[in-house]
Amino acid sequence: MSSLDRKLSRFAATLWHLLHSFRFRLALMFVAILALVLAGFSAFIYTRQVQINHAEEVSQLVSQSAQLVAYYEAQMASFESEREGRSASVPQSKLPLLPDNTLLAMIGLDGKAVLQQGPLQPDILSALVMKWQDSPDTLQPLSYTAPGQGKAAGTAYLFMVSPLQVEGRGVGFLLLANPTDPGSQLPRLAVSLTLGSLLIVLLAFGGGYWLANRALQPVQTIVHTAQRISESDLSRRLNLHRNDELGELADTFDQMLDRLQAAFERQRQFTADASHELRSPLAIIELESNRLLERKRTPEEYEKVLHLIQSENEWMSRLVNELLLLARMDAGQIALRSERVDLSEVIVDVTERLTPLAQARGVTLKTGELGECYAQAERIYLTQLLTNLVENALKYTHREDGLVLVESVRQVKDGQPWSLMRITDNGPGIPEEHLPHIFNRFYRLDLARARAEEGAAELVSSSGLGLAIAQSIAQVYGGKIEVHSQEGKGSTFTVWLPAARQV
Ligand code: ADP
């Protein structure tokens, strides 16, 4: 492809882009409307001018005609007395001086022209007389356009024929004709209107395009920024700071980017945390097995390392299961099946199952008020939710008179019935600054403490996912978990679930 071809194709692409651009179409629409308005306006002006001219010409013709009739009748009356019994006639010398383009003719009673003045060609004169004779309203001004070729072809006349009388006796007729629009005023007006309108339309197109371009500038900014934003660079913002519709659009776009960035950040953090959590047990297994394989060991040593590998494996299995559950909840896969679940039954189940753990930790686990509470959910997930909360209460309550109380109550809030599960412990409580974060994934208050406690009660893991999972389950079923905690006094976790209808 030669450089000329390349330039041509680039030019064609730019032109195509321009012609299909919104600003071009906007300017075009604006100009089309303006052209219509101008055409209507010009047509109105032109017709008004035609009407005004016609009215002026008619009144001029009528008054000229009346004056000439009076003049000729007077002339003829004196002349008649001299030549008794002859047809209407006036000596040529007695004809009045008329404007250049005014045509005058005197027609005898037999319809033949007797006298004429002005540049009136004989064929036009006879055509005028014929038209007058054919016309039903012979005393009104009539219009006539000369046909054919020749000098007068196409000239339009306004003419009028008035009867001439001498002593009450008709002696002939006076024909007076004026060419209409002698100064070609109307064609000039039409040309001026057309040229003026075209000029205005051209200027308006230029101005309209410029305005549309200016008005759509922010859209260009939005487009360019959006093109630059990629998954890895979500930090860019439009920051248009305008108080109009485009500003609103840009703000909405920025807010959407905020949310997207936060979601990507959460996702990234989650993946990083998950791999970090899995890395240490994998490292432990690798180190221990390498160490073991360095030389021959006693069966006790093998057994010890195998136990370690088993416990790390259990930890990883649990973590992977928890991650899987969270992923499934994120994908909205667990709310599909739901049944009417009796919360008291779930509480009894969980407390019975966790009693040995409570005993091992020297904590009293008991149920309180067990009201008739039902929720629409899947039992297995509610069991998991409650297990996480009770396990936490048992895990973190390590005092001699440790007590964990689980109860269920019905409550009406904002006119809506709720089924509540409440887990109260008299453990260490959670410092206020941590409360907003404890439901975040992998959030642990005190990693060292959690690990130490985990060592003491091997059944309980501390991944930092327990509360996140519980909260997600509650949210999947339209509920939430609230926490009230006082440092040194204990914590209360309340699970709110929309109450299922009684049957
Ligand atoms: P973990 O697996 O570490 O228990 P969770 O998501 O279940 O993770 O809990 C997050 C953090 O909240 C815990 O590390 C713990 O410090 C705090 N926490 C949760 N429940 C209680 C409770 N009943 N009493 C005191 N602290 C708690």
XYZ file of C-alpha atoms and ligand atoms in Angstrom:
530
model
C 0.000 0.000 0.000
C 1.486 3.339 -1.032
C 1.664 6.267 1.357
C -1.054 8.041 -0.654
C -3.346 5.030 -0.290
C -2.636 4.929 3.404
C -3.397 8.630 3.744
C -6.588 8.209 1.732
C -7.784 5.285 3.803
C -6.933 7.182 7.027
C -8.871 10.165 5.739
C -11.820 7.915 4.803
C -11.769 6.364 8.283
C -11.698 9.796 9.951
C -14.539 10.981 7.718
C -16.562 7.854 8.446
C -15.966 8.330 12.141
C -16.962 11.994 11.921
C -20.116 11.309 9.948
C -21.172 8.641 12.421
C -20.289 10.678 15.476
C -23.015 11.785 17.815
C -21.916 15.440 17.707
C -22.180 15.455 13.912
C -25.670 13.969 14.042
C -26.633 16.366 16.814
C -25.462 19.372 14.770
C -27.190 17.955 11.699
C -30.496 17.529 13.530
C -30.221 21.029 14.938
C -29.518 22.447 11.482
C -32.331 20.429 9.880
C -34.806 21.933 12.345
C -33.379 25.410 11.774
C -33.578 24.946 7.979
C -37.227 23.934 8.268
C -38.002 26.975 10.408
C -36.128 29.252 7.989
C -37.900 27.754 4.960
C -41.276 28.317 6.625
C -40.309 31.837 7.603
C -39.024 32.692 4.106
C -42.135 31.256 2.478
C -44.269 33.376 4.787
C -42.299 36.572 4.034
C -42.410 35.879 0.304
C -46.178 35.214 0.172
C -46.854 38.247 2.337
C -44.784 40.388 -0.067
C -46.636 38.939 -3.073
C -49.966 39.798 -1.426
C -48.861 43.326 -0.486
C -47.510 43.995 -3.991
C -50.675 42.681 -5.596
C -52.900 44.790 -3.360
C -50.810 47.886 -4.117
C -50.847 47.204 -7.844
C -54.606 46.637 -7.841
C -55.345 49.848 -5.974
C -52.912 51.784 -8.186
C -54.530 50.359 -11.317
C -58.055 51.094 -10.095
C -57.271 54.709 -9.179
C -55.264 55.302 -12.390
C -58.098 53.831 -14.400
C -60.750 55.979 -12.702
C -58.706 59.130 -13.306
C -58.123 58.273 -16.952
C -61.780 57.388 -17.559
C -62.856 60.762 -16.096
C -60.246 62.549 -18.203
C -61.191 60.796 -21.449
C -64.914 61.179 -20.918
C -64.436 64.933 -20.473
C -62.180 65.080 -23.553
C -64.608 63.087 -25.608
C -67.620 65.130 -24.537
C -66.057 68.291 -25.999
C -64.727 66.491 -29.049
C -68.024 64.682 -29.701
C -69.921 67.875 -30.166
C -67.590 68.565 -33.111
C -67.896 65.154 -34.802
C -71.439 63.927 -34.216
C -72.270 60.214 -34.601
C -68.664 58.851 -34.780
C -67.177 56.094 -32.576
C -65.148 56.918 -29.464
C -61.973 58.630 -30.318
C -59.653 61.266 -29.008
C -57.021 63.021 -31.023
C -53.509 61.614 -30.389
C -52.395 65.033 -29.187
C -54.872 64.905 -26.307
C -53.479 61.672 -24.795
C -52.098 62.156 -21.252
C -48.529 61.445 -20.256
C -48.316 58.018 -18.610
C -45.526 56.177 -16.776
C -43.174 54.316 -19.140
C -44.399 50.819 -18.467
C -48.110 51.629 -18.304
C -50.088 50.455 -21.310
C -53.216 52.199 -22.391
C -55.669 51.381 -25.164
C -59.035 52.585 -26.164
C -61.383 49.948 -27.505
C -64.367 50.715 -29.646
C -67.815 49.254 -29.137
C -66.962 46.605 -31.759
C -64.087 45.363 -29.568
C -61.340 46.720 -31.845
C -58.544 48.844 -30.480
C -58.914 52.430 -31.643
C -56.038 54.065 -29.902
C -53.089 52.841 -27.904
C -50.223 54.192 -25.885
C -47.173 52.579 -24.337
C -45.125 49.510 -25.363
C -48.136 47.316 -25.980
C -47.611 44.858 -28.801
C -50.692 44.225 -30.980
C -50.848 40.477 -30.231
C -50.710 41.131 -26.483
C -53.363 43.804 -26.802
C -55.733 41.456 -28.634
C -54.985 38.694 -26.072
C -55.863 41.107 -23.252
C -59.104 42.089 -25.015
C -60.011 38.436 -25.528
C -59.315 37.612 -21.918
C -61.437 40.551 -20.831
C -64.292 39.471 -23.094
C -64.080 35.866 -21.752
C -63.979 36.953 -18.153
C -67.282 36.830 -16.230
C -66.352 39.778 -14.002
C -65.354 42.291 -16.618
C -65.045 45.308 -14.348
C -62.393 43.818 -12.025
C -58.593 43.944 -12.540
C -57.407 40.801 -14.314
C -54.021 39.086 -14.564
C -52.442 37.943 -17.770
C -49.066 36.403 -18.520
C -47.789 36.665 -22.058
C -47.132 33.169 -23.457
C -44.702 31.901 -26.052
C -41.426 33.406 -27.109
C -40.594 36.932 -28.066
C -39.673 39.991 -26.125
C -42.765 40.126 -23.963
C -42.892 36.358 -23.336
C -43.433 35.546 -19.709
C -44.271 39.137 -18.742
C -47.158 39.229 -16.347
C -49.724 42.052 -16.621
C -52.418 43.306 -14.370
C -55.049 45.034 -16.497
C -58.468 46.512 -16.188
C -61.086 47.562 -18.713
C -63.512 50.359 -17.807
C -66.488 51.526 -19.900
C -66.366 55.048 -21.385
C -69.605 57.009 -21.517
C -70.521 60.316 -23.071
C -73.832 61.827 -22.026
C -75.006 58.504 -20.563
C -74.248 56.642 -23.807
C -71.514 53.987 -23.962
C -68.923 54.986 -26.553
C -66.173 52.444 -25.922
C -63.776 51.070 -23.311
C -60.535 52.074 -21.737
C -57.948 49.341 -21.190
C -55.185 50.038 -18.727
C -52.438 47.460 -18.111
C -49.403 47.501 -15.867
C -46.711 44.839 -15.888
C -46.696 43.229 -12.444
C -43.568 43.629 -10.327
C -41.793 45.851 -12.892
C -38.663 46.190 -10.752
C -38.358 42.354 -10.331
C -38.679 42.905 -6.602
C -40.058 39.447 -5.890
C -37.346 37.364 -7.586
C -34.741 39.490 -5.843
C -36.494 38.907 -2.537
C -36.557 35.165 -3.225
C -32.833 35.147 -4.007
C -32.031 37.170 -0.882
C -34.133 34.898 1.300
C -32.566 31.748 -0.141
C -28.997 33.025 0.109
C -29.588 34.440 3.594
C -31.123 31.184 4.792
C -28.272 29.131 3.330
C -25.724 31.348 5.032
C -27.534 31.081 8.369
C -27.786 27.295 7.999
C -24.068 27.042 7.247
C -23.138 29.253 10.187
C -25.549 27.354 12.427
C -24.021 24.041 11.382
C -20.550 25.303 12.233
C -21.740 26.763 15.528
C -23.867 23.722 16.325
C -20.984 21.350 15.667
C -18.680 23.441 17.832
C -21.252 23.564 20.629
C -21.986 19.830 20.409
C -18.253 19.178 20.434
C -17.838 21.304 23.533
C -20.845 19.810 25.281
C -19.671 16.276 24.564
C -16.075 16.900 25.624
C -16.702 15.241 29.017
C -17.985 12.165 27.203
C -14.666 11.984 25.371
C -12.899 12.209 28.723
C -15.070 9.391 30.042
C -14.341 7.264 26.978
C -10.577 7.842 27.130
C -10.390 7.163 30.856
C -12.545 4.067 30.508
C -10.220 2.836 27.755
C -7.211 3.321 30.013
C -8.803 1.555 32.970
C -7.930 -2.105 33.042
C -8.449 -4.769 35.633
C -5.016 -4.181 37.058
C -5.388 -0.414 37.192
C -8.700 0.407 38.745
C -7.352 3.414 40.603
C -8.091 5.958 37.855
C -11.144 8.160 38.324
C -12.917 10.590 36.016
C -13.252 13.329 38.678
C -15.330 15.534 36.373
C -16.821 17.590 39.225
C -19.715 18.980 37.186
C -23.205 19.674 38.365
C -24.974 18.510 35.232
C -26.139 15.181 33.815
C -22.667 14.306 32.561
C -21.238 15.065 35.994
C -23.831 12.688 37.448
C -22.851 10.033 34.928
C -19.173 10.477 35.749
C -19.872 10.331 39.507
C -21.869 7.127 39.046
C -19.015 5.710 36.983
C -16.500 6.706 39.685
C -18.651 5.125 42.389
C -18.913 1.962 40.332
C -15.128 1.941 39.999
C -14.810 2.413 43.769
C -16.951 -0.652 44.322
C -15.149 -2.643 41.645
C -11.781 -1.693 43.044
C -12.874 -2.649 46.557
C -14.233 -5.967 45.261
C -11.025 -6.697 43.334
C -8.985 -5.690 46.359
C -11.026 -8.030 48.586
C -10.620 -10.803 46.062
C -6.890 -10.218 45.824
C -6.536 -10.064 49.598
C -8.636 -13.197 49.990
C -6.497 -15.157 47.530
C -3.292 -13.876 49.129
C -4.532 -14.763 52.625
C -5.752 -18.168 51.524
C -2.408 -19.076 49.966
C -0.590 -17.661 52.966
C -2.692 -19.838 55.300
C -1.994 -22.911 53.237
C 1.692 -22.186 52.866
C 2.689 -22.742 56.519
C 1.185 -26.235 56.969
C 2.646 -27.248 53.593
C 6.043 -25.903 54.665
C 5.813 -27.757 57.980
C 4.981 -31.025 56.210
C 7.835 -30.584 53.761
C 10.382 -29.676 56.425
C 9.397 -32.481 58.762
C 9.325 -35.163 56.073
C 12.709 -34.028 54.680
C 14.179 -34.050 58.153
C 12.755 -37.519 58.756
C 14.123 -38.874 55.512
C 17.663 -37.617 56.147
C 18.536 -40.810 58.011
C 16.975 -43.811 59.671
C 14.660 -42.909 62.598
C 13.103 -44.760 65.465
C 9.471 -45.850 65.071
C 8.501 -43.292 67.740
C 10.025 -40.482 65.735
C 8.183 -41.656 62.579
C 4.960 -41.835 64.538
C 5.428 -38.335 65.934
C 6.036 -36.788 62.523
C 3.150 -38.720 60.974
C 0.867 -37.347 63.699
C 2.089 -33.876 62.912
C 1.512 -34.379 59.208
C -1.970 -35.743 59.964
C -2.895 -32.743 62.097
C -1.578 -30.257 59.519
C -3.500 -32.162 56.889
C -6.684 -31.932 58.927
C -6.108 -28.217 59.327
C -5.655 -27.787 55.596
C -8.730 -29.891 54.808
C -10.800 -27.780 57.091
C -9.432 -24.564 55.627
C -10.044 -25.770 52.079
C -13.604 -26.805 53.003
C -14.244 -23.414 54.550
C -12.862 -21.630 51.491
C -15.001 -23.788 49.274
C -18.082 -22.982 51.306
C -17.360 -19.259 51.108
C -16.789 -19.516 47.364
C -20.096 -21.348 46.940
C -21.887 -18.708 48.982
C -20.251 -15.945 46.965
C -21.504 -17.641 43.830
C -25.018 -17.749 45.345
C -25.192 -21.533 45.256
C -26.436 -22.389 48.727
C -29.754 -20.601 48.926
C -31.329 -22.775 46.303
C -32.821 -25.313 48.675
C -34.447 -24.158 51.867
C -36.797 -25.769 54.351
C -38.613 -24.715 57.481
C -36.059 -25.183 60.238
C -36.831 -25.261 63.965
C -34.045 -23.199 65.544
C -34.517 -24.828 68.984
C -33.720 -28.188 67.412
C -30.567 -26.800 65.827
C -29.527 -25.329 69.196
C -30.111 -28.599 71.033
C -28.164 -30.520 68.363
C -25.178 -28.197 68.403
C -24.961 -27.849 72.178
C -25.148 -31.625 72.593
C -22.410 -32.150 70.049
C -20.131 -29.501 71.541
C -20.660 -30.414 75.210
C -17.576 -32.693 75.288
C -15.465 -29.840 73.944
C -16.912 -27.481 76.541
C -16.127 -29.979 79.257
C -12.595 -30.391 77.968
C -12.156 -26.645 78.209
C -13.862 -26.428 81.597
C -16.611 -24.172 80.308
C -20.299 -24.637 81.043
C -22.357 -24.810 77.876
C -26.106 -24.634 78.394
C -29.304 -23.673 76.649
C -31.545 -20.882 77.914
C -35.006 -19.927 76.690
C -35.903 -22.007 73.650
C -38.878 -20.242 72.103
C -40.801 -21.498 69.096
C -38.632 -20.104 66.351
C -38.597 -21.151 62.734
C -36.553 -19.931 59.838
C -36.607 -20.700 56.139
C -33.133 -22.081 55.504
C -31.118 -25.227 55.015
C -30.589 -26.968 58.321
C -27.026 -28.072 57.629
C -25.892 -24.472 57.066
C -27.674 -23.158 60.172
C -25.950 -25.900 62.145
C -22.618 -24.790 60.701
C -23.387 -21.146 61.566
C -24.257 -21.933 65.176
C -21.312 -24.322 65.527
C -18.913 -21.552 64.464
C -20.353 -19.112 67.013
C -20.491 -21.605 69.899
C -16.994 -22.895 69.081
C -15.699 -19.346 69.215
C -17.411 -18.725 72.558
C -15.893 -21.914 73.957
C -12.516 -21.205 72.403
C -12.100 -17.710 73.747
C -13.768 -18.176 77.153
C -11.033 -19.554 79.350
C -11.900 -18.797 82.934
C -12.956 -21.076 85.708
C -16.584 -20.008 85.845
C -16.756 -19.846 82.032
C -20.350 -19.955 80.807
C -21.789 -20.081 77.320
C -25.550 -19.678 77.028
C -27.482 -20.410 73.836
C -31.132 -19.424 73.397
C -33.741 -18.736 70.758
C -36.414 -16.010 70.818
C -38.953 -14.489 68.486
C -38.907 -10.747 68.028
C -40.788 -8.235 65.941
C -38.738 -5.410 64.454
C -40.067 -2.754 62.065
C -43.295 -4.756 61.822
C -41.441 -7.874 60.662
C -41.159 -11.069 62.722
C -37.651 -12.371 63.269
C -36.289 -15.618 64.713
C -33.235 -15.005 66.851
C -30.449 -17.262 68.117
C -28.404 -15.690 70.855
C -25.008 -16.927 72.069
C -23.755 -15.238 75.217
C -20.420 -15.875 76.879
C -18.571 -14.366 79.796
C -15.218 -14.532 78.021
C -12.659 -11.781 77.426
C -14.902 -9.726 75.126
C -13.735 -7.967 71.992
C -12.136 -4.490 72.086
C -14.357 -1.916 70.425
C -11.869 -0.994 67.704
C -11.931 -4.599 66.441
C -15.701 -5.018 66.395
C -16.232 -3.591 62.890
C -13.671 -6.021 61.443
C -14.261 -9.359 63.114
C -16.578 -10.544 60.325
C -13.903 -9.903 57.691
C -12.299 -12.934 56.152
C -9.064 -14.022 57.839
C -9.452 -11.344 60.494
C -8.034 -12.516 63.805
C -7.757 -10.349 66.833
C -4.751 -11.863 68.332
C -3.107 -14.451 66.172
C -0.685 -15.549 68.890
C -3.472 -16.036 71.379
C -5.619 -17.875 68.889
C -2.776 -20.233 67.970
C -1.950 -20.874 71.629
C -5.574 -21.651 72.414
C -5.783 -23.868 69.394
C -2.880 -25.891 70.742
C -4.804 -26.386 73.958
C -7.944 -27.631 72.248
C -6.860 -29.353 69.102
C -10.368 -29.798 67.735
C -10.848 -26.096 67.305
C -9.147 -24.355 64.400
C -8.512 -20.659 64.165
C -8.505 -19.655 60.555
C -10.188 -16.283 60.896
C -12.954 -17.524 58.612
C -15.469 -18.726 61.221
C -17.375 -15.444 61.650
C -17.137 -14.581 57.948
C -18.776 -17.895 57.090
C -21.448 -17.453 59.776
C -22.263 -13.944 58.545
C -22.420 -15.082 54.909
C -24.811 -17.918 55.811
C -27.068 -15.501 57.726
C -27.047 -13.079 54.783
C -27.855 -15.802 52.279
C -31.102 -16.416 54.191
C -31.928 -12.726 54.470
C -30.554 -12.269 57.974
C -27.507 -10.891 59.762
C -25.371 -11.333 62.845
C -25.012 -8.600 65.445
C -22.411 -8.504 68.149
C -22.360 -6.737 71.502
C -19.217 -7.058 73.495
C -17.609 -5.561 76.541
C -13.960 -6.085 77.213
C -13.466 -8.276 80.258
C -17.158 -9.061 80.593
C -18.074 -11.141 77.569
C -19.769 -11.088 74.200
C -23.228 -11.693 72.812
C -23.674 -12.755 69.202
C -27.254 -12.481 67.939
C -28.286 -14.210 64.719
C -31.299 -12.529 63.089
C -33.227 -14.633 60.605
C -36.575 -13.746 59.023
C -39.177 -15.861 60.836
C -40.741 -18.606 58.746
C -44.549 -18.629 58.816
C -46.141 -20.906 61.459
C -47.971 -23.867 59.952
P -11.216 -17.575 64.341
O -11.088 -18.742 63.469
O -9.924 -16.893 64.623
O -12.030 -17.808 65.540
P -13.414 -15.988 63.596
O -13.767 -15.352 62.313
O -14.337 -17.029 64.092
O -11.975 -16.535 63.435
O -13.269 -14.853 64.664
C -12.544 -13.696 64.397
C -11.931 -13.118 65.658
O -12.987 -12.619 66.487
C -11.242 -14.143 66.472
O -9.878 -14.173 66.131
C -11.439 -13.671 67.899
O -10.350 -12.873 68.290
C -12.685 -12.832 67.861
N -13.818 -13.538 68.495
C -14.773 -14.249 67.881
N -15.676 -14.717 68.762
C -15.290 -14.290 69.975
C -15.815 -14.425 71.296
N -16.915 -15.132 71.556
N -15.139 -13.840 72.305
C -14.018 -13.122 72.064
N -13.483 -12.937 70.837
C -14.096 -13.520 69.799
